[in-house]
XYZ file of C-alpha atoms in Angstrom:
722
model
C 0.000 0.000 0.000
C 1.066 3.622 -0.644
C 1.300 5.667 2.489
C -0.433 9.106 2.624
C 2.927 10.872 2.771
C 4.115 9.040 -0.329
C 0.859 9.828 -2.101
C 1.241 13.534 -1.307
C 4.844 13.535 -2.538
C 3.816 11.899 -5.808
C 1.020 14.382 -6.312
C 3.071 17.480 -5.441
C 6.014 16.434 -7.620
C 3.879 15.692 -10.624
C 1.875 18.832 -10.126
C 5.137 20.800 -10.351
C 6.281 18.772 -13.369
C 2.949 19.263 -15.086
C 2.898 23.015 -14.507
C 6.539 23.553 -15.440
C 6.407 21.428 -18.614
C 2.993 21.618 -20.164
C 1.311 24.448 -18.199
C -1.848 22.387 -18.313
C -4.108 21.809 -15.296
C -2.964 18.830 -13.205
C -5.607 16.440 -11.829
C -4.173 14.026 -9.268
C -6.865 11.373 -9.582
C -6.433 11.162 -13.335
C -2.650 10.864 -12.992
C -2.959 7.959 -10.479
C -5.515 6.292 -12.744
C -3.202 6.544 -15.767
C -0.265 5.136 -13.740
C -2.375 2.217 -12.479
C -3.716 1.622 -16.002
C -0.186 1.344 -17.422
C 0.933 -1.089 -14.656
C 0.166 -4.782 -15.456
C -2.244 -6.170 -12.836
C -3.326 -2.675 -11.888
C -6.954 -3.659 -12.317
C -7.950 -0.702 -14.386
C -8.102 -2.404 -17.795
C -10.787 -4.887 -17.028
C -10.890 -8.062 -19.082
C -8.989 -11.199 -18.135
C -6.181 -9.617 -16.093
C -6.518 -9.951 -12.316
C -5.686 -7.251 -9.874
C -2.138 -7.530 -8.407
C -1.660 -5.139 -5.510
C 2.004 -6.115 -4.977
C 2.967 -5.212 -8.504
C 1.014 -1.993 -8.233
C 2.749 -1.138 -4.937
C 6.115 -1.962 -6.435
C 5.384 0.262 -9.394
C 4.330 3.131 -7.082
C 7.508 2.706 -4.946
C 9.717 2.774 -8.053
C 7.907 5.851 -9.286
C 8.417 7.551 -5.970
C 12.142 6.801 -6.060
C 12.399 8.221 -9.554
C 10.541 11.290 -8.454
C 12.873 11.753 -5.483
C 15.904 11.590 -7.762
C 14.261 14.029 -10.146
C 13.416 16.350 -7.256
C 17.049 16.288 -6.058
C 18.331 17.153 -9.540
C 15.865 19.969 -9.902
C 16.674 21.281 -6.427
C 20.403 21.329 -7.235
C 19.625 23.177 -10.448
C 17.467 25.685 -8.559
C 20.233 26.314 -6.013
C 22.751 26.816 -8.814
C 20.462 29.315 -10.507
C 19.848 31.155 -7.231
C 23.610 31.455 -6.580
C 24.144 32.738 -10.120
C 21.311 35.260 -9.695
C 22.759 36.569 -6.425
C 26.191 36.944 -8.021
C 24.789 38.878 -10.981
C 22.704 41.083 -8.633
C 25.885 42.053 -6.732
C 27.672 42.865 -9.957
C 24.729 44.947 -11.200
C 24.538 46.895 -7.895
C 28.254 47.599 -8.135
C 27.842 48.830 -11.707
C 24.925 51.113 -10.669
C 27.063 52.659 -7.936
C 29.830 53.367 -10.458
C 27.318 54.986 -12.810
C 25.969 57.185 -9.999
C 29.486 58.380 -9.212
C 30.045 59.145 -12.919
C 26.721 61.034 -13.029
C 27.688 63.165 -10.023
C 30.996 64.050 -11.678
C 29.169 64.990 -14.914
C 26.676 67.128 -12.977
C 29.524 68.986 -11.274
C 31.137 69.633 -14.658
C 27.772 70.886 -15.984
C 27.399 73.322 -13.066
C 30.897 74.652 -13.654
C 30.117 75.086 -17.370
C 26.853 76.870 -16.605
C 28.602 79.272 -14.246
C 31.235 79.951 -16.879
C 28.573 80.621 -19.543
C 26.775 83.016 -17.175
C 30.021 84.824 -16.509
C 30.755 85.168 -20.225
C 27.179 86.355 -20.907
C 27.500 88.998 -18.208
C 30.743 90.210 -19.753
C 29.124 90.312 -23.212
C 26.144 92.288 -21.917
C 28.439 94.705 -20.154
C 30.465 95.099 -23.314
C 27.269 95.656 -25.325
C 26.121 98.323 -22.886
C 29.487 100.044 -23.189
C 29.320 99.890 -26.986
C 25.789 101.213 -26.951
C 26.785 104.019 -24.594
C 29.474 105.007 -27.076
C 27.366 104.414 -30.219
C 24.153 106.151 -29.127
C 25.701 109.611 -28.660
C 27.540 109.080 -31.944
C 24.283 108.220 -33.742
C 22.563 111.151 -32.164
C 25.411 113.402 -33.223
C 25.234 112.058 -36.783
C 21.474 112.519 -36.808
C 21.805 116.017 -35.383
C 24.380 116.821 -38.042
C 22.002 115.639 -40.769
C 19.146 117.669 -39.269
C 21.416 120.718 -39.145
C 22.276 120.186 -42.807
C 18.590 119.965 -43.725
C 17.862 122.974 -41.523
C 20.554 124.983 -43.357
C 18.856 124.134 -46.650
C 15.599 125.568 -45.312
C 17.531 128.543 -43.954
C 19.105 129.157 -47.375
C 15.829 128.517 -49.104
C 17.360 125.931 -51.445
C 16.254 122.314 -50.854
C 18.927 120.360 -52.745
C 18.774 117.073 -50.820
C 17.409 114.164 -52.802
C 15.148 113.157 -49.925
C 12.978 116.261 -50.469
C 12.870 116.000 -54.244
C 12.378 112.258 -54.737
C 8.743 111.177 -54.356
C 9.820 107.629 -53.582
C 11.583 108.851 -50.436
C 8.504 110.541 -49.013
C 8.644 108.362 -45.903
C 12.192 109.560 -45.051
C 11.269 113.151 -45.877
C 8.271 112.918 -43.585
C 10.435 111.681 -40.726
C 12.935 114.525 -41.229
C 10.339 117.274 -41.612
C 8.449 116.054 -38.560
C 11.620 116.356 -36.469
C 12.512 119.744 -37.993
C 9.013 120.946 -37.246
C 9.409 120.028 -33.581
C 12.789 121.819 -33.459
C 11.337 124.900 -35.152
C 8.697 125.148 -32.458
C 11.454 125.843 -29.922
C 13.182 128.591 -31.920
C 12.475 132.292 -31.271
C 10.038 133.740 -33.733
C 11.716 137.097 -34.347
C 15.011 135.589 -35.660
C 13.685 132.426 -37.346
C 10.245 133.485 -38.553
C 11.055 132.814 -42.209
C 12.623 129.407 -41.735
C 9.840 128.365 -39.372
C 7.339 129.333 -42.020
C 9.177 127.307 -44.682
C 9.399 124.257 -42.442
C 5.695 124.557 -41.531
C 4.775 124.887 -45.196
C 6.796 121.806 -46.121
C 5.322 119.996 -43.120
C 1.780 120.665 -44.320
C 2.662 119.853 -47.944
C 4.098 116.490 -46.957
C 1.194 115.809 -44.649
C -1.279 116.572 -47.451
C 0.770 114.462 -49.858
C 0.771 111.524 -47.426
C -2.978 111.777 -46.953
C -3.520 111.876 -50.723
C -1.292 108.833 -51.064
C -3.315 107.101 -48.339
C -6.566 107.986 -50.116
C -5.271 106.599 -53.409
C -4.009 103.429 -51.754
C -7.416 102.917 -50.110
C -9.185 103.230 -53.456
C -6.799 100.674 -54.923
C -7.282 98.399 -51.899
C -3.567 98.268 -51.070
C -3.671 97.417 -47.377
C 0.118 97.191 -46.924
C 0.671 100.658 -48.456
C -2.104 102.089 -46.291
C -0.450 100.559 -43.231
C 2.912 102.192 -44.097
C 1.367 105.611 -44.688
C -0.733 105.413 -41.526
C 2.386 104.569 -39.523
C 4.158 107.667 -40.953
C 1.163 109.930 -40.348
C 0.857 108.663 -36.771
C 3.360 111.336 -35.658
C 1.729 114.121 -37.651
C -1.011 116.412 -36.471
C -3.118 115.307 -39.427
C -3.310 111.697 -38.268
C -6.924 112.197 -37.208
C -7.627 113.576 -40.669
C -6.183 110.359 -42.088
C -8.707 108.378 -40.030
C -11.493 110.694 -41.217
C -10.481 110.095 -44.833
C -10.538 106.344 -44.264
C -13.953 106.520 -42.575
C -15.411 108.710 -45.336
C -14.111 106.596 -48.191
C -15.161 103.258 -46.699
C -18.774 104.544 -46.566
C -18.893 105.549 -50.223
C -21.799 103.812 -51.933
C -22.815 101.941 -48.781
C -26.067 103.796 -48.037
C -27.241 104.498 -51.599
C -29.770 101.665 -51.524
C -30.943 98.880 -49.267
C -31.635 98.885 -45.540
C -29.519 101.424 -43.684
C -29.247 99.287 -40.542
C -28.281 96.111 -42.380
C -25.811 98.054 -44.520
C -24.292 99.584 -41.376
C -23.763 96.168 -39.804
C -22.153 94.764 -42.968
C -19.894 97.823 -43.297
C -18.714 97.582 -39.685
C -17.991 93.880 -40.056
C -15.906 94.529 -43.185
C -13.988 97.404 -41.590
C -13.416 95.406 -38.417
C -11.653 92.709 -40.438
C -9.199 95.110 -42.133
C -8.744 98.057 -39.752
C -6.309 96.112 -37.545
C -4.023 95.606 -40.548
C -3.901 99.361 -41.261
C -3.929 101.365 -38.027
C -2.059 100.867 -34.785
C -5.179 101.807 -32.811
C -7.995 99.997 -34.677
C -10.529 100.269 -31.819
C -10.421 104.092 -32.025
C -10.906 104.081 -35.799
C -13.812 101.621 -35.601
C -15.435 103.640 -32.806
C -15.130 106.839 -34.892
C -16.700 105.045 -37.857
C -19.639 103.859 -35.760
C -20.052 107.329 -34.262
C -20.097 108.830 -37.756
C -22.697 106.291 -38.942
C -24.967 107.008 -35.977
C -24.602 110.788 -35.866
C -24.805 111.401 -39.606
C -26.529 108.614 -41.495
C -28.870 107.046 -38.958
C -29.792 110.331 -37.283
C -30.704 111.887 -40.649
C -32.707 108.798 -41.607
C -34.585 108.784 -38.267
C -35.327 112.489 -38.444
C -36.720 112.233 -41.983
C -38.909 109.261 -41.062
C -40.352 110.778 -37.884
C -40.724 114.428 -38.759
C -42.879 113.745 -41.815
C -45.620 112.082 -39.746
C -45.102 113.573 -36.287
C -47.886 116.137 -36.597
C -50.142 114.530 -39.181
C -50.331 110.859 -38.160
C -49.697 109.987 -34.509
C -50.250 106.265 -35.077
C -47.674 106.058 -37.867
C -45.312 108.251 -35.844
C -45.444 105.860 -32.879
C -45.030 102.814 -35.124
C -42.042 104.395 -36.862
C -40.498 105.467 -33.566
C -40.835 101.970 -32.120
C -39.532 100.324 -35.298
C -36.562 102.688 -35.694
C -35.586 102.481 -32.031
C -35.846 98.681 -32.089
C -33.716 98.390 -35.218
C -31.163 100.851 -33.833
C -30.799 98.924 -30.576
C -30.586 95.688 -32.566
C -27.725 97.189 -34.580
C -26.092 98.262 -31.327
C -26.282 94.673 -30.056
C -24.517 93.432 -33.197
C -21.778 96.060 -32.769
C -21.133 94.915 -29.192
C -19.044 92.021 -30.533
C -16.383 94.456 -31.822
C -13.544 95.961 -29.807
C -14.507 99.606 -29.301
C -12.470 100.414 -26.220
C -13.107 100.003 -22.537
C -16.821 100.810 -22.068
C -18.519 100.087 -25.386
C -21.933 99.614 -23.736
C -21.949 103.210 -22.477
C -20.522 104.468 -25.784
C -23.288 102.868 -27.872
C -26.009 103.868 -25.399
C -24.951 107.511 -25.633
C -25.068 107.354 -29.430
C -28.615 105.938 -29.368
C -29.704 108.496 -26.802
C -28.309 111.375 -28.859
C -30.482 110.291 -31.801
C -33.755 109.669 -29.972
C -33.562 111.981 -26.942
C -35.874 114.620 -28.442
C -38.478 111.981 -29.324
C -38.287 109.943 -26.117
C -38.697 112.925 -23.788
C -42.339 113.452 -24.782
C -43.059 109.907 -25.990
C -45.543 109.012 -23.244
C -47.545 112.202 -23.854
C -47.897 111.335 -27.530
C -48.706 107.718 -26.645
C -51.454 108.568 -24.167
C -52.933 111.259 -26.410
C -53.091 108.828 -29.323
C -54.469 106.010 -27.167
C -57.152 108.301 -25.757
C -58.144 109.499 -29.221
C -58.068 106.028 -30.755
C -60.118 104.494 -27.923
C -62.749 107.221 -28.255
C -62.993 106.590 -31.994
C -63.377 102.817 -31.496
C -66.178 103.262 -28.954
C -67.967 105.993 -30.909
C -67.820 103.931 -34.102
C -69.437 101.039 -32.234
C -72.253 103.143 -30.801
C -72.826 104.761 -34.202
C -73.180 101.304 -35.752
C -75.950 100.625 -33.194
C -77.612 104.015 -33.861
C -77.180 104.703 -30.189
C -76.641 108.096 -28.664
C -74.581 107.525 -25.557
C -76.518 108.516 -22.476
C -75.158 110.435 -19.553
C -75.524 108.141 -16.564
C -76.421 110.224 -13.522
C -74.542 109.712 -10.278
C -74.753 110.962 -6.746
C -77.634 112.512 -4.802
C -81.065 111.735 -6.202
C -79.850 109.040 -8.583
C -78.247 107.058 -5.728
C -81.395 107.449 -3.637
C -83.578 106.171 -6.490
C -81.283 103.238 -6.974
C -81.408 102.262 -3.301
C -85.215 102.504 -3.237
C -85.516 100.448 -6.390
C -83.172 97.747 -5.052
C -85.013 97.395 -1.765
C -88.599 97.782 -2.912
C -88.495 96.896 -6.614
C -90.650 99.922 -7.281
C -90.510 101.393 -10.774
C -89.039 104.874 -10.351
C -89.482 106.024 -13.911
C -89.725 104.072 -17.149
C -87.076 101.463 -17.961
C -84.922 101.785 -21.089
C -85.904 99.658 -24.056
C -82.722 98.132 -25.526
C -84.426 95.554 -27.801
C -82.022 92.908 -26.553
C -78.858 94.926 -27.260
C -76.180 94.511 -24.600
C -73.989 97.372 -25.885
C -70.983 95.121 -25.427
C -68.956 93.816 -28.352
C -65.965 91.508 -28.348
C -64.651 93.197 -31.501
C -64.535 96.535 -29.670
C -62.780 94.935 -26.719
C -60.229 93.194 -28.932
C -59.469 96.483 -30.689
C -59.036 98.348 -27.393
C -56.861 95.599 -25.923
C -54.809 95.386 -29.115
C -54.131 99.118 -29.085
C -53.189 98.947 -25.415
C -50.972 95.918 -26.021
C -49.042 97.841 -28.679
C -48.798 100.783 -26.285
C -47.354 98.562 -23.539
C -44.827 97.094 -25.998
C -43.743 100.553 -27.144
C -43.608 101.768 -23.557
C -41.383 98.848 -22.582
C -38.985 99.523 -25.441
C -38.937 103.313 -25.429
C -38.947 104.072 -21.692
C -36.064 104.376 -19.309
C -36.203 101.517 -16.769
C -36.622 103.991 -13.908
C -39.646 105.633 -15.580
C -41.167 102.473 -17.053
C -43.604 101.619 -14.190
C -44.940 105.176 -14.033
C -45.534 105.362 -17.780
C -47.078 101.887 -17.913
C -49.449 102.933 -15.129
C -50.655 105.874 -17.240
C -51.472 103.518 -20.104
C -53.246 101.168 -17.697
C -55.428 104.005 -16.405
C -56.535 104.764 -19.963
C -57.422 101.098 -20.485
C -59.480 101.177 -17.295
C -61.239 104.373 -18.348
C -62.222 103.302 -21.836
C -62.663 99.548 -21.506
C -63.892 99.100 -17.958
C -65.744 102.367 -17.324
C -66.738 103.773 -20.722
C -67.636 100.390 -22.197
C -68.307 97.674 -19.613
C -69.601 99.897 -16.814
C -71.751 101.899 -19.246
C -73.256 98.660 -20.595
C -73.999 97.541 -17.039
C -75.718 100.846 -16.301
C -77.809 100.551 -19.459
C -78.515 96.927 -18.637
C -79.650 97.865 -15.119
C -81.869 100.626 -16.446
C -83.379 98.205 -18.995
C -84.468 95.645 -16.399
C -88.267 95.893 -16.183
C -90.135 96.010 -12.889
C -91.411 92.714 -11.472
C -95.040 93.582 -12.327
C -94.309 94.256 -16.005
C -96.192 92.054 -18.431
C -94.364 89.926 -20.984
C -91.060 91.438 -19.910
C -87.970 90.544 -21.935
C -84.896 89.951 -19.788
C -81.478 90.553 -21.328
C -79.336 91.323 -18.306
C -77.870 87.823 -18.184
C -76.575 88.385 -21.716
C -74.858 91.500 -20.381
C -73.429 89.449 -17.509
C -72.102 86.803 -19.881
C -70.373 89.285 -22.170
C -69.056 91.367 -19.267
C -67.470 88.269 -17.709
C -65.861 87.269 -21.018
C -64.508 90.781 -21.542
C -63.154 91.036 -18.038
C -61.310 87.727 -18.470
C -59.586 89.247 -21.513
C -58.808 92.378 -19.504
C -57.344 90.293 -16.681
C -55.231 88.288 -19.141
C -53.705 91.446 -20.583
C -53.101 92.760 -17.075
C -51.092 89.640 -16.220
C -49.349 89.142 -19.581
C -48.379 92.680 -20.545
C -48.663 95.035 -17.567
C -47.329 92.895 -14.719
C -43.832 92.384 -16.247
C -43.455 96.172 -16.500
C -44.410 97.014 -12.902
C -43.709 93.825 -10.949
C -40.704 95.244 -9.094
C -41.990 98.775 -8.432
C -44.385 100.503 -6.000
C -46.798 101.005 -8.928
C -47.701 97.333 -8.647
C -49.698 98.045 -5.493
C -51.529 100.951 -7.154
C -52.413 98.856 -10.199
C -53.666 95.937 -8.116
C -55.760 98.297 -5.969
C -57.208 99.986 -9.054
C -58.068 96.627 -10.543
C -59.644 95.512 -7.275
C -61.763 98.683 -7.086
C -62.987 98.191 -10.655
C -63.873 94.549 -9.974
C -65.772 95.441 -6.819
C -67.620 98.260 -8.586
C -68.691 95.921 -11.376
C -69.585 93.100 -8.987
C -71.938 95.425 -7.090
C -73.740 96.330 -10.317
C -73.760 92.735 -11.518
C -75.184 91.558 -8.191
C -77.817 94.325 -8.285
C -78.776 93.482 -11.856
C -78.937 89.749 -11.172
C -81.065 90.314 -8.068
C -83.492 92.554 -9.940
C -83.591 90.140 -12.872
C -84.423 87.262 -10.512
C -87.189 89.389 -8.982
C -88.508 90.100 -12.461
C -88.435 86.372 -13.258
C -90.424 85.634 -10.130
C -92.809 88.453 -11.108
C -93.322 86.863 -14.526
C -94.031 83.479 -12.886
C -96.451 85.131 -10.525
C -98.311 86.709 -13.442
C -98.503 83.313 -15.184
C -99.914 81.708 -12.047
C -102.385 84.537 -11.492
C -103.597 84.447 -15.073
C -103.694 80.673 -15.595
C -104.496 79.201 -12.177
C -108.236 78.979 -11.343
C -109.750 78.146 -8.003
C -111.729 75.345 -9.625
C -108.430 73.659 -10.569
C -108.043 72.360 -7.021
C -111.730 72.135 -6.176
C -113.421 70.749 -9.290
C -117.200 70.610 -9.464
C -117.095 67.056 -10.758
C -114.607 65.094 -8.685
C -115.012 62.019 -10.847
C -114.319 63.664 -14.197
C -110.758 65.054 -13.753
C -108.620 63.970 -16.709
C -105.590 66.256 -16.559
C -102.328 65.262 -14.866
C -101.292 68.798 -13.931
C -102.640 72.258 -14.445
C -101.975 74.646 -17.339
C -100.406 77.161 -14.946
C -97.898 74.539 -13.838
C -96.976 73.662 -17.436
C -96.360 77.302 -18.396
C -94.413 78.102 -15.230
C -92.149 75.055 -15.656
C -91.551 75.926 -19.291
C -90.603 79.482 -18.311
C -88.319 78.300 -15.475
C -86.489 75.824 -17.698
C -85.759 78.561 -20.230
C -84.400 80.832 -17.503
C -82.238 78.069 -16.009
C -80.724 77.376 -19.426
C -80.068 81.103 -19.931
C -78.335 81.343 -16.546
C -76.123 78.338 -17.307
C -75.140 79.807 -20.671
C -74.476 83.257 -19.228
C -72.391 82.466 -16.162
C -69.475 80.264 -15.208
C -67.921 78.545 -12.228
C -69.536 78.792 -8.823
C -71.577 81.797 -9.923
C -73.931 79.432 -11.775
C -74.736 77.476 -8.603
C -75.074 80.640 -6.519
C -77.575 82.287 -8.880
C -79.512 79.063 -9.481
C -79.773 78.466 -5.744
C -81.145 81.978 -5.222
C -83.630 81.533 -8.082
C -84.604 78.109 -6.772
C -85.269 79.415 -3.250
C -87.409 82.265 -4.610
C -89.200 79.883 -6.974
C -90.003 77.615 -4.033
C -91.267 80.538 -1.957
C -93.510 81.647 -4.841
C -95.060 78.183 -5.275
C -95.420 77.751 -1.518
C -97.250 81.060 -1.153
C -99.277 80.376 -4.293
C -100.536 77.028 -2.944
C -101.566 78.749 0.279
C -104.194 80.748 -1.629
C -106.488 77.816 -2.515
C -108.810 75.338 -0.860
C -108.380 71.702 -1.904
C -110.828 68.893 -2.307
C -109.593 65.352 -2.297
C -109.175 65.287 -6.081
C -107.850 68.855 -6.081
C -105.201 67.834 -3.546
C -104.120 65.038 -5.856
C -103.851 67.540 -8.693
C -101.800 69.877 -6.450
C -99.472 66.957 -5.668
C -99.079 66.352 -9.408
C -98.289 70.032 -9.955
C -95.684 70.017 -7.183
C -94.221 66.812 -8.577
C -93.801 68.610 -11.906
C -92.269 71.595 -10.109
C -89.896 69.176 -8.401
C -88.834 67.732 -11.758
C -88.132 71.262 -12.862
C -86.159 71.871 -9.622
C -83.965 68.829 -10.355
C -82.627 70.632 -13.422
C -81.182 73.251 -11.092
C -78.802 70.543 -9.759
C -78.790 72.312 -6.400
C -79.375 69.967 -3.411
C -81.025 72.676 -1.278
C -83.589 73.543 -3.968
C -84.458 69.898 -4.527
C -84.807 69.394 -0.759
C -87.199 72.351 -0.502
C -89.461 70.926 -3.222
C -89.270 67.438 -1.685
C -90.527 68.940 1.549
C -93.250 70.879 -0.313
C -94.314 67.676 -2.031
C -94.597 65.983 1.381
C -96.634 68.903 2.685
C -99.052 68.506 -0.209
C -99.645 64.929 0.903
C -101.413 66.436 3.917
C -104.117 67.618 1.494
C -105.196 64.066 0.603
C -104.198 61.826 3.487
C -106.955 60.248 5.560
C -107.674 62.103 8.814
C -106.672 59.085 10.889
C -103.220 59.016 9.286
C -102.442 62.715 9.650
C -100.336 62.358 12.779
C -98.374 59.472 11.284
C -97.638 61.438 8.107
C -96.650 64.549 10.067
C -94.109 62.552 12.027
C -92.554 61.184 8.842
C -88.946 61.856 7.794
C -89.726 64.868 5.590
C -92.159 66.657 7.917
C -90.949 65.821 11.429
C -88.495 68.746 11.506
C -91.054 71.356 10.335
C -92.821 73.762 12.606
C -96.301 72.563 13.622
C -97.847 75.830 12.443
C -96.623 75.160 8.897
C -98.189 71.709 8.964
C -101.382 73.133 10.392
C -101.526 75.823 7.714
C -101.510 73.169 4.988
C -104.100 71.013 6.721
C -106.350 74.062 6.957
C -106.359 74.243 3.139
C -108.372 71.038 2.946
C -112.019 71.506 2.056
C -113.002 69.075 4.828
C -110.896 70.814 7.462
C -113.925 72.206 9.254
C -115.009 68.722 10.298
C -114.469 68.209 14.012
C -112.443 65.129 13.293
C -109.635 67.025 11.539
C -109.676 69.867 13.995
C -109.371 67.360 16.788
C -106.221 65.873 15.307
C -104.509 69.288 15.493
C -105.974 70.420 18.771
């Protein structure tokens, strides 16, 4: 048998051999199986051979011995390699140390060389300074000698030097004459008046000649020549004139046709690309060009456009002013990308202000005057189309007293106005007014200084309030109130809900413009509070009139129902002569009242929105219930008449369901239960009165309905309510 230690040795050795030779995974069980398979009598082949453990053990022992020998050889080889590696490592370390020493020596040599180079450089610089100190005075002396020679020529009046007579040497001549001109400025006038005059004359001649050369070079498009001439002229007094010539010539033909603002932008872009190649101070030249464009071309264009319509057509004047100012500021924004010096924003703003200052100072006065005139025309045109002469609505004193009396008593204090269904409100008028005001807000935003913007916007808002809210909406409400007939009028036509509907629609448009166009202009100023308060006051003023008109209209509706009931309801309806020959389900009065109520409910739903619909319908429903309740109290009911009354109330209740107001439906449910008291058997009265619908009612109300029964006088009924 193979001991565990021997088995481990076999496995570990062959694992190492397998890894080192084939680098394939080593599986111990497979290796043992292969060894046993190769050994005769190992028992792994199957067949006729029998298992021989001794031979297998012997084979394993021999294998182990071979592996031991192999392990010893490999170990000796490993030790030899390790010794060789250690020896080479020592040699390499020694070599590295030698290299480090060599590197230190080289570094020291490099430092010495660097110090020597620095020393030589210092000597060379010192020598150069000495040479320059000697050469500079010499050059100055030579230059002074030349200037004295040229000065003598001017003194003698005979310019013989080639530099003054050769046109190709104009650059050198310019340099000389510029220096002579400076020297001449220091000479006394009494002794050198003539020579100073000659030098000045030559100075100006050369300057003019240089400028003419520059002008010609610009026409030919010779940028390099222009650059040379500009550099020479830089030291002359006429350098600014050179820039003016450049600016004038580059504008030639630019503004003959096309859009002046677009042409200006294109011109500035072209000049910006080339001016740096010509002048040493391109930002100054470009700024002067832009200033010239604004102060000459654009200002003339703006003046011509505005002056021709300033007095004759305010609308066109405002449109032109807004358009020109917008296009000018847009051009300014494009020019911001160029280098114009330190504070180009202030520079461009001043140019724009210089053009428009006279028009912007009184802009808001022109705007408000035009808006006032235009709004008046829009309203008057509308009333003329209706053949309506605008009435003067009285206020204060007697008029207020009449209004209070009419509200509280519904008395007719004078005839109502016949409008024939006209509301005197028109969405077209409102759209026109709001459109004009919108344009005014836009112009105000663009043309106003930020500090004055809220104040000017507030003035425009006040005009909108005056003409839209007061002159149009409020006037229509006043006419609508005056046109509401009294409750006792016959066949009255009610149009106030149409006024309510249109007024609500218009005010929504007004509120939208308030939020969209006015709020951004005043949101961060104290004027916001004033505008909100003004808007609140207008809303409250209109709500009071709307509430008054709705209340009076509801009273008139109830009055019309009352007239229908009075005219159509007969006493015999609920106390027929022939109790056995009643064929109708409900009375004619009921049919007509329900038809009228349904029409009014539909009109209210179409005229109002939101919670206002439920509020008005609830008020109408409560008054409708009170009318029917009081109407039923006027009759005496037989048994069959009571049944007919129940049918009428059932029809009224169906009509009340269309209100979709729980309170109204509950009131008619209770009224329907009360009508049951008109037909119930005397013995069941107490039981019915204690039912769910009637238990919470006052006993006097129940008693009042029982008293309407034709058989109430019988002692039996009276005893039940004693």
